Tab-separated table of C-alpha atoms in Angstrom:
chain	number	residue	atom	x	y	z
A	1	UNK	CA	0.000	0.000	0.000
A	2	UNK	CA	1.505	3.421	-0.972
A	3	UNK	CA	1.517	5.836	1.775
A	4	UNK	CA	-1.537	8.949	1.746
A	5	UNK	CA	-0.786	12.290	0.238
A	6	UNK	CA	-1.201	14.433	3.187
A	7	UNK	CA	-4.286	16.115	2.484
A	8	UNK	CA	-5.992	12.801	2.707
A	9	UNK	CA	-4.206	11.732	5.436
A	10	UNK	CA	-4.793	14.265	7.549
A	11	UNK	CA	-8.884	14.132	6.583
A	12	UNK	CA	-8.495	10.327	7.535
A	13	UNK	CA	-6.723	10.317	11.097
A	14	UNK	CA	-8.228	13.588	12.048
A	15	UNK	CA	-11.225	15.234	10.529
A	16	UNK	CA	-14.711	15.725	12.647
A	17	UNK	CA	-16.558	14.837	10.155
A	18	UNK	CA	-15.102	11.024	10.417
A	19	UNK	CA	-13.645	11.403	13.928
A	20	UNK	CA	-10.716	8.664	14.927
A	21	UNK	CA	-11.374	5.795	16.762
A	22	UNK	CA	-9.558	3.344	18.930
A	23	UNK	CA	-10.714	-0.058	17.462
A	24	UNK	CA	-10.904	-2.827	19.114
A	25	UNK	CA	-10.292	-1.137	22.791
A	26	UNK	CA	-12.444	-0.586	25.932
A	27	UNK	CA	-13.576	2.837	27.462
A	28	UNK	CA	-11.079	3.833	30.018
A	29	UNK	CA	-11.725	4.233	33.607
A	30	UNK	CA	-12.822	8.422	33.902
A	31	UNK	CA	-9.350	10.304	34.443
A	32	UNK	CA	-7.363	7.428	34.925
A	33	UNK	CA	-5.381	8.840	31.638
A	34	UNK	CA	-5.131	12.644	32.565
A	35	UNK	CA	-2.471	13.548	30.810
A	36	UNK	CA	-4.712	12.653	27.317
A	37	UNK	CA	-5.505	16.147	25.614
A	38	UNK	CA	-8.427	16.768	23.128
A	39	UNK	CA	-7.367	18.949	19.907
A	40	UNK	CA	-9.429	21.408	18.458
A	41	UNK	CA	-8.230	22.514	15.435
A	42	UNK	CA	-8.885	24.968	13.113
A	43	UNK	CA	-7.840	24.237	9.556
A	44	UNK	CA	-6.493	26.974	6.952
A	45	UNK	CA	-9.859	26.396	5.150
A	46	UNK	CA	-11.910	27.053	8.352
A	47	UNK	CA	-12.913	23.630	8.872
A	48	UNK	CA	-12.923	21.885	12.147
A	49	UNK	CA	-10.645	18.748	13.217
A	50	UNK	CA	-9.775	16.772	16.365
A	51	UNK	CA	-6.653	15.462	16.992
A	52	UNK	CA	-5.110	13.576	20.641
A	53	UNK	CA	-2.229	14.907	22.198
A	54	UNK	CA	-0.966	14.614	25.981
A	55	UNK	CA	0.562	16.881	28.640
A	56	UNK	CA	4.682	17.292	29.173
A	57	UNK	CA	4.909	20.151	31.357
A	58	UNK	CA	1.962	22.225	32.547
A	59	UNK	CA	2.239	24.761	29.503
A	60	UNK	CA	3.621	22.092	27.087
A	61	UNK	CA	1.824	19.370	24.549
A	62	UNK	CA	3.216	16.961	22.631
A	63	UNK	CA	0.974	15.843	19.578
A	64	UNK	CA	1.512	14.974	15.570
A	65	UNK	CA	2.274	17.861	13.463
A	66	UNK	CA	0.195	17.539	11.059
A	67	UNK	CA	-2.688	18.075	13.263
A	68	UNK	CA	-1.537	21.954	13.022
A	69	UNK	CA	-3.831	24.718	12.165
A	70	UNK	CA	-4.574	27.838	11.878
A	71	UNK	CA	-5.573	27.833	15.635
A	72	UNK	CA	-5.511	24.722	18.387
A	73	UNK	CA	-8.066	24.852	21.437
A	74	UNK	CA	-7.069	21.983	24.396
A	75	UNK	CA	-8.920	19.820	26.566
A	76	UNK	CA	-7.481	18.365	29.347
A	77	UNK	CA	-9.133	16.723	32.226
A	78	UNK	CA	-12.085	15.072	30.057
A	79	UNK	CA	-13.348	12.174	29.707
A	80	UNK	CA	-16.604	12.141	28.065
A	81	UNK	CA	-15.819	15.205	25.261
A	82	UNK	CA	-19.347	15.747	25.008
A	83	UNK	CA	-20.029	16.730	28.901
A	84	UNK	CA	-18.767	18.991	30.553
A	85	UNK	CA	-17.159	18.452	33.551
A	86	UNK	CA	-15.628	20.422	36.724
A	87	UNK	CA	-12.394	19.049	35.588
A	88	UNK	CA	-12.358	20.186	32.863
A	89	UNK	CA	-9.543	22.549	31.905
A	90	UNK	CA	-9.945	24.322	28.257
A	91	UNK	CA	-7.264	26.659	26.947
A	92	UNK	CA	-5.978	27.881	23.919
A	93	UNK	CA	-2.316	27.815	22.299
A	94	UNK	CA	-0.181	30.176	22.314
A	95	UNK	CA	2.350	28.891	19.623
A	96	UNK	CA	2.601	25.775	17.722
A	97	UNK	CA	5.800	24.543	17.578
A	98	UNK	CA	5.614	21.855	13.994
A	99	UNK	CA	9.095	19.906	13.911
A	100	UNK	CA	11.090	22.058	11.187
A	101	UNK	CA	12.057	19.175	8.874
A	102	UNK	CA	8.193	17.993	8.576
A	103	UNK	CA	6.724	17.860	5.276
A	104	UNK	CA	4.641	15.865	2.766
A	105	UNK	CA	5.778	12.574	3.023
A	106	UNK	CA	4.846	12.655	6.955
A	107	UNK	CA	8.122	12.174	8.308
A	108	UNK	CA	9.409	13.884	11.124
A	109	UNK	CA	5.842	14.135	12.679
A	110	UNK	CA	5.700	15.294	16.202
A	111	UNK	CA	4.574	19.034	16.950
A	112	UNK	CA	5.032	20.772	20.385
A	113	UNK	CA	1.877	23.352	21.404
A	114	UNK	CA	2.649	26.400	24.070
A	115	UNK	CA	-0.265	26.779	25.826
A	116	UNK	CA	-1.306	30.382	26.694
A	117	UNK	CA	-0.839	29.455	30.364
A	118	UNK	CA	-0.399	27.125	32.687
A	119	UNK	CA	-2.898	24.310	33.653
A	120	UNK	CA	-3.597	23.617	37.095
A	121	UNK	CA	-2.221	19.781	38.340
A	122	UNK	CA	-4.970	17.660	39.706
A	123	UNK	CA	-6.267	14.281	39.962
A	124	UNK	CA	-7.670	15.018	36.176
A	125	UNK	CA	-4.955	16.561	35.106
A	126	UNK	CA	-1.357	15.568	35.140
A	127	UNK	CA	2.168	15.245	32.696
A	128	UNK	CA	3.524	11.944	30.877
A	129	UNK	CA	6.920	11.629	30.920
A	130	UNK	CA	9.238	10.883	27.759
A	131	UNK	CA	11.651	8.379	27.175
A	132	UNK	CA	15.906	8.840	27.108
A	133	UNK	CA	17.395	9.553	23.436
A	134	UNK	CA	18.329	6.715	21.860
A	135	UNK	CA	15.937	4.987	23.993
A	136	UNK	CA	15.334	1.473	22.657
A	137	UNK	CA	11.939	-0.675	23.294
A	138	UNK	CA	12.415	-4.406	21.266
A	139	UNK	CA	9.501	-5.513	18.680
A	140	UNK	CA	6.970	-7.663	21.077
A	141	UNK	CA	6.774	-5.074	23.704
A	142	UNK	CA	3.277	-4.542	24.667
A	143	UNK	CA	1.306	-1.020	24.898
A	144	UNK	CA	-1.501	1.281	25.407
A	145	UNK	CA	-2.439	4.132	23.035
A	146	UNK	CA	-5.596	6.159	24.476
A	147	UNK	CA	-8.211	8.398	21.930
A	148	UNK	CA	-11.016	9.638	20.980
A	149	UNK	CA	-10.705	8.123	18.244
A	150	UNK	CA	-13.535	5.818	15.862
A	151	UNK	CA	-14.203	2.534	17.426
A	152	UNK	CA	-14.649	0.726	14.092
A	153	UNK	CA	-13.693	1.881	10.491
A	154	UNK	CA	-17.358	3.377	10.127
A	155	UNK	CA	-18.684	5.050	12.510
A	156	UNK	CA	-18.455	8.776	14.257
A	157	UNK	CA	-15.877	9.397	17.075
A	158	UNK	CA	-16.248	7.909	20.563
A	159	UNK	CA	-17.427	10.574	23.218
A	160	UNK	CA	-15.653	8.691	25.873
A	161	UNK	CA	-11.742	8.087	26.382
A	162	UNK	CA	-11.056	4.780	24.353
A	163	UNK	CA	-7.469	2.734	25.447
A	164	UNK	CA	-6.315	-0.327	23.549
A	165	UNK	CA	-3.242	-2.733	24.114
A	166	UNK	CA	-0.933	-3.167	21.250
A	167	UNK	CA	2.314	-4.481	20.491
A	168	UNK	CA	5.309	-3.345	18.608
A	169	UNK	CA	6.192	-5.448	15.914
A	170	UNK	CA	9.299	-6.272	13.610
A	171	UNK	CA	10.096	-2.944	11.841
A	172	UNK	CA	9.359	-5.570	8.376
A	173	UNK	CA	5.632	-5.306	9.268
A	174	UNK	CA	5.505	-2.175	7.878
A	175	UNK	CA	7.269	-2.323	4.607
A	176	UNK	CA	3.788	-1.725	2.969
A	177	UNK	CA	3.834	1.910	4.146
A	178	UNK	CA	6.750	2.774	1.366
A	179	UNK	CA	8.403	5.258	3.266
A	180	UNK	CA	8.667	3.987	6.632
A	181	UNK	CA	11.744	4.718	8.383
A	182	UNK	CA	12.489	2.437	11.140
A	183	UNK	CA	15.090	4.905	12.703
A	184	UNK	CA	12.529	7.642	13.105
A	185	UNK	CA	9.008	5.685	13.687
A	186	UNK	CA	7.452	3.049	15.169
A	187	UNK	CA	5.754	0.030	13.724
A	188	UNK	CA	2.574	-1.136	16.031
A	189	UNK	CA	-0.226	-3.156	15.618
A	190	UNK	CA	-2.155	-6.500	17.014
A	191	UNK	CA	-3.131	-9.225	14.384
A	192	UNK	CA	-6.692	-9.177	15.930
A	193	UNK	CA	-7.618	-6.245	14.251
A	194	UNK	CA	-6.871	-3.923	17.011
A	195	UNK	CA	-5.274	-0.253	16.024
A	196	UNK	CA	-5.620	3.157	16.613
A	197	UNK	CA	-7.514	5.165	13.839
A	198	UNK	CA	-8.971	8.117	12.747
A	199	UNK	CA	-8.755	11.469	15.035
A	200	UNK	CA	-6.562	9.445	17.055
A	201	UNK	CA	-3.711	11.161	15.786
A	202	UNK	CA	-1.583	12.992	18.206
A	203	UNK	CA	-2.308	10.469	20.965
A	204	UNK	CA	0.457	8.532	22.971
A	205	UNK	CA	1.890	5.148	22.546
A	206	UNK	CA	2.818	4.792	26.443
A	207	UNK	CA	4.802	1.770	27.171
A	208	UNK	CA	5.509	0.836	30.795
A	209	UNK	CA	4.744	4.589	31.763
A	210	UNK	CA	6.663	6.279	29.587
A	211	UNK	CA	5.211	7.888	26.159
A	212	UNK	CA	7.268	5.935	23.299
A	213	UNK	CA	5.389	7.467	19.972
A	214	UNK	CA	2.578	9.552	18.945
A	215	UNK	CA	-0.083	8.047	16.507
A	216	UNK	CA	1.086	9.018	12.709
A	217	UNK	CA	-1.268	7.286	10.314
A	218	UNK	CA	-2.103	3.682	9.308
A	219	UNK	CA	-4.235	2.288	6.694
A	220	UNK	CA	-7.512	3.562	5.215
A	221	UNK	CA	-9.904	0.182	6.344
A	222	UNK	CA	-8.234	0.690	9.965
A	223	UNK	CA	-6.195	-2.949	9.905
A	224	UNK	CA	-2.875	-3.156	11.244
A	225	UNK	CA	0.075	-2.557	11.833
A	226	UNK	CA	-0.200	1.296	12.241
A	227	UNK	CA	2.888	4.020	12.295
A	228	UNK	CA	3.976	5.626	15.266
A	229	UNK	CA	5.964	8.617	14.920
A	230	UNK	CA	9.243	7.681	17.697
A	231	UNK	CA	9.798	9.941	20.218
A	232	UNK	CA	13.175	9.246	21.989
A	233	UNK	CA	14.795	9.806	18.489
A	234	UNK	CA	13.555	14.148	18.938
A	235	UNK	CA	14.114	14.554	22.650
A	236	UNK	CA	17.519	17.002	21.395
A	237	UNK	CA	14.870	19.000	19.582
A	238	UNK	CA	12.147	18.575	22.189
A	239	UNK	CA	14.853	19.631	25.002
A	240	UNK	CA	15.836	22.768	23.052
A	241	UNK	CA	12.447	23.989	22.128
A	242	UNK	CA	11.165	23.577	26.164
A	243	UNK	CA	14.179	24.943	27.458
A	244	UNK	CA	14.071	28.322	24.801
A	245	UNK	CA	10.372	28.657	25.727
């Protein structure tokens, strides 16, 4: 399978209008993931799309970069989207911080968002921490990625916070996508059809605590393996933009 221009990639894994989905998983228990964040964004053509992300420092989130826009609004502390809780913290970003070498072919995608200030730390709400550089986790490994994502290939976006185990496989898995580059993603999936999918994207791959990747893309009917953008290979870059901001 050749990999999606952009354009369509970005209306698959993130767009309202087919929402993402974690298939195969099981609604999390409320706030047991509080560092997930909800993405609001706001699209050069003034169209609205959600995206994941998740929490690194109280003014700091760590999503996919091409969930950018032409503005980002962030939920944190949610679990069902659609009601409004007391935990709820909303706020809007400040700067959005797309890796520079991104481009069309969806490499190099990890974006950092500035938040306009800082959240409050609660129960709710709370930071992920990131892996080492050069931090390597072996193919069978087993982990959770958390979304709002679609629960099966056809239908709208889940209201509540979705999680689903899966494993990371053989880097060979994912010689389908043409451009996969083992050095700077993350091949993951579960041969019982389990996966992260659309307006999932942004969300974390968090492996024994610790947030490994950041859901890239996958294929169009939702099957597996899906690619993880890897995150221990940008900590120089994440490290320089935290500390200069």
């Amino acid at each position: 399978m050749h990999r999606l221009p952009l354009p369509l990639l970005f209306l698959l894994l993130c767009s309202r209008a087919e929402a993402g989905k974690i298939i195969g998983g099981t609604e999390c228990k409320p706030h047991s993931r509080p560092y997930v964040a909800y993405l609001e964004t706001v699209t050069s053509q003034h169209t609205l799309v959600t995206c994941g992300g998740f929490l690194i420092r109280q003014d700091f989130v760590l999503t996919a970069a091409h969930c950018a826009g032409r503005s980002i609004t962030v939920t944190l502390g949610a679990h069902n989207i659609k009601e409004k809780e007391d935990t709820w913290q909303k706020l809007e970003v400040a700067k959005q911080f797309p890796h520079p070498k991104y481009g069309d072919n969806t490499h190099y995608d990890i974006m950092l968002l500035k938040l306009k200030k800082k959240v409050n730390l609660t129960l709710a709400v709370g930071t992920l921490p990131l892996p080492p550089q050069f931090n390597f986790i072996p193919p069978g490994r087993m982990c959770l990625v958390a979304g709002w994502g679609m629960t099966e290939a056809e239908v709208l976006d889940s209201n509540t916070l979705q999680e689903v185990k899966l494993r990371l496989m053989d880097p060979q898995a994912c010689r389908q996508f043409m451009t996969f580059d083992h050095n700077l993603q993350l091949c993951v999936g579960n041969p019982r059809k389990k996966s992260a999918f659309k307006g999932d994207s942004g969300g974390p791959l968090l492996c024994a605590g610790v947030a490994q990747g950041i859901v890239s893309y996958g294929r169009v009917d939702a099957k597996p393996p899906a690619v993880f953008t890897q995150i221990s290979h940008y900590r120089p870059w994440i490290n320089e933009v935290l500390k200069e901001n």
